[in-house]
């Protein structure tokens, strides 16, 4: 029988479910100098010269006005996805289509990329409450969106 692993199923990150209900702990991870960020511009991912995912540190980033999405933890370092669409920081950086990138990166990296892109896309499409129209806020590291007005 033919068996093939799903391309996007190999995400090695610990999704950190044990801290996702503790907003203070998530904020500490965001403020950590040990964090690694996968940056996106209009759902295209930052890549290096070889087309591999380029992770950046907080020191490499501009001031972040919104909460990044917690992807998980690996080697005691938090990993985040961050949408910097429209920020001047993205100029002169190399961004690539995620599907094309997935064809040239490792299996584990494709899982991380798929999680990051889908989570950021979901955030972009659901910025406002479907019930009352107020803004949604991210909770649990971006796994939950909750209305700032009606709490849905």
Coordinates of N, CA, C and O in Angstrom, one line a residue:
X1 N 0.8 -1.2 0.0 CA 0.0 0.0 0.0 C 0.9 1.2 0.0 O 1.9 1.3 0.7
X2 N 0.5 2.2 -0.8 CA 1.3 3.5 -0.9 C 0.9 4.4 0.3 O -0.2 4.6 0.6
X3 N 1.9 4.9 0.9 CA 1.8 5.9 2.0 C 2.7 7.1 1.9 O 3.9 6.9 1.6
X4 N 2.1 8.2 2.0 CA 2.9 9.4 1.9 C 2.5 10.4 3.0 O 1.3 10.6 3.3
X5 N 3.5 10.9 3.7 CA 3.2 11.9 4.8 C 2.7 13.2 4.2 O 3.1 13.6 3.1
X6 N 1.7 13.8 4.9 CA 1.2 15.1 4.4 C 2.3 16.1 4.5 O 3.0 16.3 5.5
X7 N 2.5 16.9 3.5 CA 3.6 17.9 3.4 C 3.6 18.8 4.6 O 4.7 19.2 5.1
X8 N 2.4 19.3 5.0 CA 2.4 20.3 6.1 C 2.2 19.7 7.5 O 1.9 20.5 8.4
X9 N 2.4 18.4 7.7 CA 2.0 17.8 9.0 C 3.2 17.6 9.9 O 3.1 17.1 11.0
X10 N 4.4 18.1 9.5 CA 5.6 17.8 10.4 C 6.0 18.9 11.3 O 7.2 19.0 11.6
X11 N 5.1 19.8 11.8 CA 5.5 20.9 12.6 C 6.1 20.4 13.9 O 5.4 19.7 14.7
X12 N 7.4 20.7 14.2 CA 8.1 20.2 15.4 C 7.9 21.1 16.7 O 8.3 20.7 17.7
X13 N 7.2 22.2 16.5 CA 7.1 23.1 17.7 C 6.1 22.6 18.7 O 5.1 22.0 18.4
X14 N 6.5 22.7 20.0 CA 5.5 22.5 21.1 C 4.6 23.6 21.1 O 5.0 24.8 21.3
X15 N 3.3 23.4 20.9 CA 2.3 24.5 20.7 C 2.0 25.2 22.0 O 1.3 26.1 22.1
X16 N 2.6 24.8 23.1 CA 2.6 25.4 24.4 C 1.2 25.6 24.9 O 0.8 26.6 25.5
X17 N 0.4 24.6 24.8 CA -1.0 24.6 25.3 C -1.0 24.8 26.8 O -2.0 25.4 27.3
X18 N 0.0 24.4 27.5 CA 0.0 24.5 29.0 C 0.1 25.9 29.5 O -0.1 26.2 30.7
X19 N 0.4 26.9 28.6 CA 0.5 28.3 29.0 C -0.5 29.2 28.3 O -0.6 30.4 28.6
X20 N -1.2 28.7 27.3 CA -2.1 29.6 26.5 C -3.2 30.2 27.2 O -3.7 31.2 26.7
X21 N -3.6 29.8 28.4 CA -4.7 30.4 29.1 C -4.1 31.5 30.1 O -4.8 32.1 30.8
X22 N -2.8 31.6 30.1 CA -2.1 32.6 31.0 C -1.6 33.8 30.1 O -0.5 33.7 29.6
X23 N -2.4 34.8 30.0 CA -2.0 36.0 29.1 C -0.7 36.6 29.6 O 0.1 37.1 28.8
X24 N -0.5 36.6 30.9 CA 0.8 37.2 31.5 C 2.0 36.4 31.0 O 3.0 37.0 30.6
X25 N 1.9 35.1 31.0 CA 3.0 34.2 30.5 C 3.2 34.4 29.0 O 4.4 34.4 28.6
X26 N 2.2 34.6 28.3 CA 2.3 34.8 26.8 C 3.0 36.2 26.6 O 3.9 36.3 25.8
X27 N 2.6 37.2 27.4 CA 3.3 38.5 27.3 C 4.8 38.4 27.6 O 5.6 39.0 27.0
X28 N 5.1 37.6 28.6 CA 6.5 37.4 29.0 C 7.3 36.8 27.8 O 8.4 37.1 27.5
X29 N 6.7 35.8 27.1 CA 7.3 35.2 25.9 C 7.5 36.3 24.8 O 8.6 36.3 24.2
X30 N 6.5 37.1 24.6 CA 6.6 38.2 23.6 C 7.8 39.1 24.0 O 8.5 39.6 23.1
X31 N 7.9 39.4 25.2 CA 8.9 40.4 25.7 C 10.3 39.7 25.8 O 11.3 40.4 26.0
X32 N 10.4 38.4 25.7 CA 11.7 37.7 25.8 C 12.6 38.1 24.6 O 12.2 38.2 23.5
X33 N 13.9 38.3 25.0 CA 14.9 38.6 23.9 C 15.2 37.3 23.2 O 15.9 37.3 22.2
X34 N 14.8 36.1 23.7 CA 15.1 34.8 23.1 C 14.1 34.5 21.9 O 14.3 33.5 21.3
X35 N 13.1 35.3 21.8 CA 12.0 35.0 20.8 C 12.6 34.9 19.4 O 13.5 35.6 19.0
X36 N 11.9 34.1 18.5 CA 12.2 34.0 17.1 C 10.9 34.3 16.4 O 9.9 33.8 16.7
X37 N 11.1 35.2 15.3 CA 9.9 35.7 14.6 C 10.0 35.3 13.1 O 11.0 35.6 12.5
X38 N 8.9 34.8 12.6 CA 8.7 34.5 11.2 C 7.9 35.7 10.7 O 6.7 35.8 11.1
X39 N 8.4 36.6 9.9 CA 7.7 37.8 9.5 C 7.1 37.6 8.1 O 7.6 37.0 7.2
X40 N 5.9 38.2 8.0 CA 5.1 38.1 6.8 C 4.8 39.5 6.3 O 4.6 40.5 7.1
X41 N 4.7 39.7 5.0 CA 4.2 40.9 4.4 C 3.1 40.5 3.4 O 3.4 39.8 2.4
X42 N 1.9 40.8 3.6 CA 0.8 40.5 2.8 C 0.7 38.9 2.5 O 0.6 38.5 1.4
X43 N 0.9 38.2 3.6 CA 0.9 36.7 3.6 C 2.1 36.1 2.8 O 2.1 34.9 2.6
X44 N 3.1 36.9 2.4 CA 4.3 36.3 1.9 C 5.3 36.3 3.0 O 5.3 37.1 3.9
X45 N 6.2 35.3 3.0 CA 7.0 35.0 4.2 C 8.5 35.5 3.9 O 8.9 35.5 2.7
X46 N 9.1 36.0 4.9 CA 10.5 36.5 4.8 C 11.4 35.2 4.6 O 11.3 34.3 5.4
X47 N 12.3 35.3 3.6 CA 13.2 34.2 3.3 C 14.6 34.7 3.1 O 14.8 35.9 2.9
X48 N 15.6 33.8 3.3 CA 17.0 34.2 3.1 C 17.3 34.1 1.6 O 16.5 33.8 0.7
X49 N 18.6 34.2 1.3 CA 19.1 34.2 -0.1 C 18.9 32.8 -0.8 O 18.7 32.8 -2.0
X50 N 18.8 31.8 0.0 CA 18.6 30.4 -0.5 C 17.1 30.1 -0.6 O 16.7 28.9 -0.9
X51 N 16.2 31.0 -0.2 CA 14.8 30.7 -0.2 C 14.3 29.9 1.0 O 13.2 29.4 1.0
X52 N 15.1 29.9 2.1 CA 14.7 29.2 3.3 C 14.1 30.2 4.3 O 14.3 31.4 4.1
X53 N 13.3 29.7 5.2 CA 12.6 30.6 6.2 C 13.7 31.4 6.9 O 14.7 30.9 7.3
X54 N 13.5 32.7 7.0 CA 14.4 33.6 7.8 C 13.8 34.0 9.1 O 12.8 34.8 9.1
X55 N 14.3 33.4 10.2 CA 13.8 33.8 11.5 C 14.6 35.0 12.0 O 15.8 35.1 11.8
X56 N 13.9 36.0 12.6 CA 14.5 37.2 13.1 C 14.3 37.3 14.6 O 13.4 36.7 15.1
X57 N 15.2 38.0 15.3 CA 15.0 38.2 16.7 C 14.3 39.5 17.0 O 14.2 40.4 16.1
X58 N 13.9 39.7 18.3 CA 13.2 41.0 18.6 C 14.1 42.2 18.3 O 13.6 43.2 18.0
X59 N 15.4 42.0 18.5 CA 16.4 43.1 18.2 C 16.4 43.5 16.8 O 16.7 44.7 16.4
X60 N 16.0 42.6 15.9 CA 16.0 42.9 14.4 C 14.7 43.6 14.0 O 14.6 44.1 12.9
X61 N 13.7 43.7 14.9 CA 12.4 44.1 14.5 C 12.1 45.6 14.9 O 12.7 46.0 15.9
X62 N 11.2 46.2 14.2 CA 10.8 47.6 14.7 C 9.8 47.4 15.9 O 9.5 46.3 16.3
X63 N 9.4 48.5 16.4 CA 8.4 48.5 17.5 C 7.1 47.8 16.9 O 6.7 48.1 15.8
X64 N 6.6 46.9 17.7 CA 5.5 46.1 17.3 C 4.2 46.6 18.0 O 4.1 46.5 19.2
X65 N 3.3 47.1 17.3 CA 2.1 47.7 17.9 C 1.0 46.7 18.2 O 0.1 47.0 18.9
X66 N 1.1 45.5 17.6 CA 0.1 44.5 17.8 C 0.7 43.2 18.2 O 1.9 43.0 18.0
X67 N -0.1 42.3 18.8 CA 0.5 41.1 19.4 C 0.7 40.0 18.3 O -0.1 39.8 17.4
X68 N 1.9 39.5 18.3 CA 2.2 38.4 17.3 C 1.5 37.1 17.7 O 1.0 37.0 18.8
X69 N 1.4 36.2 16.7 CA 0.8 34.9 17.0 C 1.9 33.9 17.5 O 2.9 33.7 16.9
X70 N 1.6 33.4 18.7 CA 2.5 32.4 19.2 C 2.4 31.1 18.5 O 1.3 30.5 18.4
X71 N 3.4 30.6 17.8 CA 3.4 29.4 17.1 C 3.7 28.2 18.0 O 3.2 27.1 17.9
X72 N 4.6 28.4 18.9 CA 5.0 27.4 19.9 C 6.4 27.6 20.4 O 7.0 28.7 20.3
X73 N 7.0 26.6 21.1 CA 8.3 26.7 21.7 C 9.1 25.6 21.2 O 8.7 24.4 21.1
X74 N 10.4 25.9 21.0 CA 11.4 24.9 20.6 C 12.7 25.3 21.2 O 13.1 26.5 21.1
X75 N 13.4 24.4 21.9 CA 14.7 24.6 22.5 C 14.5 25.8 23.5 O 15.4 26.7 23.6
X76 N 13.4 25.8 24.3 CA 13.1 26.9 25.2 C 13.0 28.3 24.7 O 13.2 29.3 25.4
X77 N 12.8 28.4 23.3 CA 12.7 29.7 22.7 C 11.3 29.8 22.1 O 10.9 28.9 21.4
X78 N 10.6 30.9 22.4 CA 9.3 31.1 21.8 C 9.4 31.4 20.3 O 10.3 32.1 19.9
X79 N 8.5 30.9 19.5 CA 8.5 31.2 18.1 C 7.1 31.8 17.7 O 6.1 31.3 18.1
X80 N 7.2 32.9 17.0 CA 6.0 33.7 16.7 C 5.9 33.9 15.2 O 6.9 33.9 14.4
X81 N 4.7 34.2 14.7 CA 4.4 34.7 13.4 C 4.0 36.2 13.5 O 3.2 36.5 14.4
X82 N 4.5 37.0 12.7 CA 4.2 38.4 12.8 C 3.9 39.0 11.4 O 4.7 38.9 10.5
X83 N 2.8 39.7 11.3 CA 2.4 40.3 10.1 C 2.8 41.8 10.1 O 2.3 42.5 10.9
X84 N 3.8 42.1 9.3 CA 4.2 43.5 9.2 C 3.8 44.2 7.9 O 4.5 45.1 7.4
X85 N 2.7 43.7 7.3 CA 2.2 44.3 6.1 C 2.1 45.8 6.3 O 1.5 46.3 7.2
X86 N 2.6 46.6 5.3 CA 2.5 48.1 5.4 C 3.5 48.7 6.2 O 3.6 50.0 6.2
X87 N 4.3 48.0 7.0 CA 5.4 48.6 7.8 C 6.6 48.9 6.9 O 7.0 48.0 6.1
X88 N 7.2 50.0 7.1 CA 8.4 50.3 6.3 C 9.6 49.3 6.5 O 10.5 49.2 5.7
X89 N 9.6 48.6 7.6 CA 10.6 47.6 7.9 C 10.7 46.6 6.8 O 11.8 46.1 6.5
X90 N 9.6 46.3 6.1 CA 9.7 45.2 5.1 C 10.3 45.6 3.8 O 10.7 44.7 3.0
X91 N 10.5 46.9 3.6 CA 11.2 47.3 2.4 C 12.6 46.8 2.3 O 13.3 46.6 3.3
X92 N 13.0 46.5 1.2 CA 14.4 45.9 0.9 C 14.6 44.6 1.6 O 15.8 44.2 1.7
X93 N 13.6 43.9 2.0 CA 13.7 42.5 2.5 C 13.1 41.6 1.4 O 12.3 42.0 0.6
X94 N 13.5 40.3 1.5 CA 13.1 39.4 0.5 C 11.9 38.5 1.1 O 12.1 37.8 2.0
X95 N 10.7 38.7 0.5 CA 9.6 37.9 0.8 C 9.2 37.0 -0.4 O 9.4 37.4 -1.5
X96 N 8.6 35.9 -0.1 CA 8.3 34.9 -1.1 C 6.9 34.3 -0.8 O 6.4 34.2 0.3
X97 N 6.3 33.9 -1.9 CA 5.0 33.2 -1.8 C 5.2 31.9 -1.0 O 6.1 31.2 -1.2
X98 N 4.2 31.7 -0.1 CA 4.4 30.5 0.8 C 4.3 29.2 0.1 O 5.0 28.3 0.5
X99 N 3.5 29.1 -0.9 CA 3.4 27.8 -1.6 C 4.7 27.5 -2.3 O 5.2 26.3 -2.3
X100 N 5.3 28.5 -3.0 CA 6.5 28.3 -3.7 C 7.6 28.0 -2.7 O 8.5 27.1 -2.9
X101 N 7.6 28.6 -1.5 CA 8.6 28.4 -0.5 C 8.5 27.0 0.1 O 9.5 26.3 0.3
X102 N 7.3 26.5 0.2 CA 7.1 25.2 0.8 C 7.7 24.1 -0.1 O 8.1 23.0 0.4
X103 N 7.9 24.4 -1.4 CA 8.5 23.4 -2.3 C 10.0 23.2 -2.1 O 10.6 22.3 -2.5
X104 N 10.6 24.2 -1.4 CA 12.1 24.1 -1.3 C 12.6 24.1 0.2 O 13.8 24.3 0.4
X105 N 11.7 24.0 1.2 CA 12.1 23.9 2.5 C 11.9 22.5 3.1 O 11.2 21.7 2.5
X106 N 12.4 22.3 4.3 CA 12.3 20.9 4.9 C 10.8 20.7 5.3 O 10.1 21.6 5.5
X107 N 10.5 19.4 5.5 CA 9.2 19.0 6.0 C 8.8 19.7 7.3 O 7.7 20.2 7.3
X108 N 9.6 19.7 8.3 CA 9.2 20.4 9.5 C 8.9 21.9 9.3 O 8.0 22.4 9.9
X109 N 9.7 22.5 8.5 CA 9.5 23.9 8.2 C 8.2 24.2 7.5 O 7.6 25.2 7.7
X110 N 7.8 23.2 6.6 CA 6.5 23.4 5.9 C 5.4 23.4 6.9 O 4.4 24.2 6.7
X111 N 5.5 22.6 7.9 CA 4.4 22.6 9.0 C 4.3 23.9 9.7 O 3.2 24.4 10.0
X112 N 5.5 24.4 10.1 CA 5.5 25.7 10.8 C 5.0 26.8 9.9 O 4.2 27.6 10.3
X113 N 5.4 26.8 8.6 CA 5.0 27.8 7.6 C 3.4 27.8 7.5 O 2.8 28.8 7.4
X114 N 2.9 26.6 7.3 CA 1.5 26.4 7.1 C 0.7 26.9 8.3 O -0.3 27.6 8.2
X115 N 1.1 26.6 9.5 CA 0.5 27.1 10.7 C 0.5 28.6 10.8 O -0.5 29.3 11.1
X116 N 1.7 29.2 10.6 CA 1.9 30.6 10.7 C 1.0 31.4 9.7 O 0.3 32.3 10.0
X117 N 1.1 31.0 8.4 CA 0.3 31.7 7.4 C -1.2 31.5 7.6 O -1.9 32.5 7.5
X118 N -1.6 30.4 7.9 CA -3.1 30.2 8.1 C -3.6 31.0 9.3 O -4.7 31.5 9.3
X119 N -2.8 31.0 10.4 CA -3.2 31.8 11.6 C -3.3 33.3 11.3 O -4.2 34.0 11.6
X120 N -2.3 33.8 10.6 CA -2.3 35.2 10.2 C -3.4 35.6 9.2 O -4.0 36.6 9.3
X121 N -3.7 34.7 8.3 CA -4.8 34.9 7.4 C -6.1 34.9 8.1 O -6.9 35.8 7.8
X122 N -6.3 34.0 9.0 CA -7.5 34.0 9.9 C -7.7 35.3 10.6 O -8.7 35.9 10.7
X123 N -6.6 35.8 11.2 CA -6.6 37.1 12.0 C -7.0 38.2 11.0 O -7.8 39.1 11.4
X124 N -6.4 38.2 9.8 CA -6.7 39.3 8.9 C -8.2 39.3 8.4 O -8.8 40.3 8.3
X125 N -8.8 38.1 8.3 CA -10.1 38.0 7.8 C -11.2 38.2 8.9 O -12.4 38.3 8.6
X126 N -10.7 38.2 10.1 CA -11.7 38.2 11.3 C -11.3 39.3 12.3 O -11.4 39.1 13.5
X127 N -10.9 40.5 11.7 CA -10.5 41.6 12.6 C -11.7 42.2 13.4 O -11.5 42.8 14.4
X128 N -12.9 41.9 12.9 CA -14.1 42.5 13.5 C -15.1 41.4 13.8 O -15.2 40.4 13.1
X129 N -15.9 41.6 14.9 CA -16.9 40.7 15.4 C -18.0 40.5 14.3 O -18.5 41.5 13.8
X130 N -18.4 39.3 14.1 CA -19.5 39.0 13.1 C -20.8 39.3 13.7 O -21.8 39.5 13.0
X131 N -20.9 39.5 15.0 CA -22.2 39.8 15.7 C -22.4 41.3 15.8 O -23.5 41.8 15.4
X132 N -21.5 42.0 16.3 CA -21.7 43.5 16.6 C -20.8 44.4 15.8 O -21.0 45.6 15.8
X133 N -19.8 43.9 15.1 CA -18.9 44.7 14.3 C -17.8 45.4 15.0 O -17.0 46.1 14.4
X134 N -17.6 45.2 16.3 CA -16.5 45.8 17.1 C -15.2 45.0 16.8 O -15.3 43.9 16.2
X135 N -14.1 45.6 17.2 CA -12.8 44.9 16.9 C -12.7 43.7 17.8 O -13.1 43.6 18.9
X136 N -12.0 42.7 17.2 CA -11.6 41.5 17.9 C -10.2 41.7 18.5 O -9.4 42.4 17.9
X137 N -10.0 41.0 19.6 CA -8.6 41.0 20.2 C -8.1 39.6 20.2 O -8.9 38.6 20.4
X138 N -6.8 39.4 20.2 CA -6.2 38.1 20.2 C -6.1 37.6 21.6 O -5.7 38.4 22.5
X139 N -6.4 36.4 21.9 CA -6.2 35.7 23.2 C -5.5 34.4 22.9 O -5.5 33.9 21.8
X140 N -4.9 33.9 24.0 CA -4.2 32.6 24.0 C -3.2 32.5 22.9 O -3.0 31.5 22.1
X141 N -2.4 33.6 22.7 CA -1.4 33.7 21.8 C -1.8 33.7 20.3 O -1.1 33.4 19.4
X142 N -3.1 34.1 20.1 CA -3.6 34.2 18.8 C -4.5 33.0 18.4 O -5.0 33.0 17.3
X143 N -4.7 32.1 19.3 CA -5.6 30.9 18.9 C -7.0 31.3 19.1 O -7.9 30.6 18.5
X144 N -7.3 32.3 19.8 CA -8.7 32.8 20.0 C -8.8 34.2 19.7 O -8.0 35.0 20.0
X145 N -9.9 34.6 19.0 CA -10.3 36.0 18.8 C -11.5 36.3 19.5 O -12.5 35.5 19.4
X146 N -11.5 37.4 20.4 CA -12.7 37.7 21.2 C -13.1 39.1 20.9 O -12.2 40.0 20.9
X147 N -14.3 39.4 20.8 CA -14.9 40.7 20.6 C -14.6 41.6 21.8 O -14.8 41.2 22.9
X148 N -14.1 42.8 21.5 CA -13.8 43.8 22.6 C -15.1 44.4 23.2 O -15.0 45.0 24.2
X149 N -16.2 44.2 22.5 CA -17.5 44.7 23.0 C -18.4 43.7 23.6 O -18.8 43.7 24.7
X150 N -18.9 42.8 22.7 CA -19.9 41.8 23.2 C -19.2 40.5 23.7 O -20.0 39.6 24.2
X151 N -17.9 40.4 23.7 CA -17.2 39.2 24.2 C -17.4 37.9 23.5 O -17.1 36.8 24.0
X152 N -18.0 37.9 22.3 CA -18.2 36.7 21.5 C -16.9 36.2 20.9 O -16.0 37.0 20.7

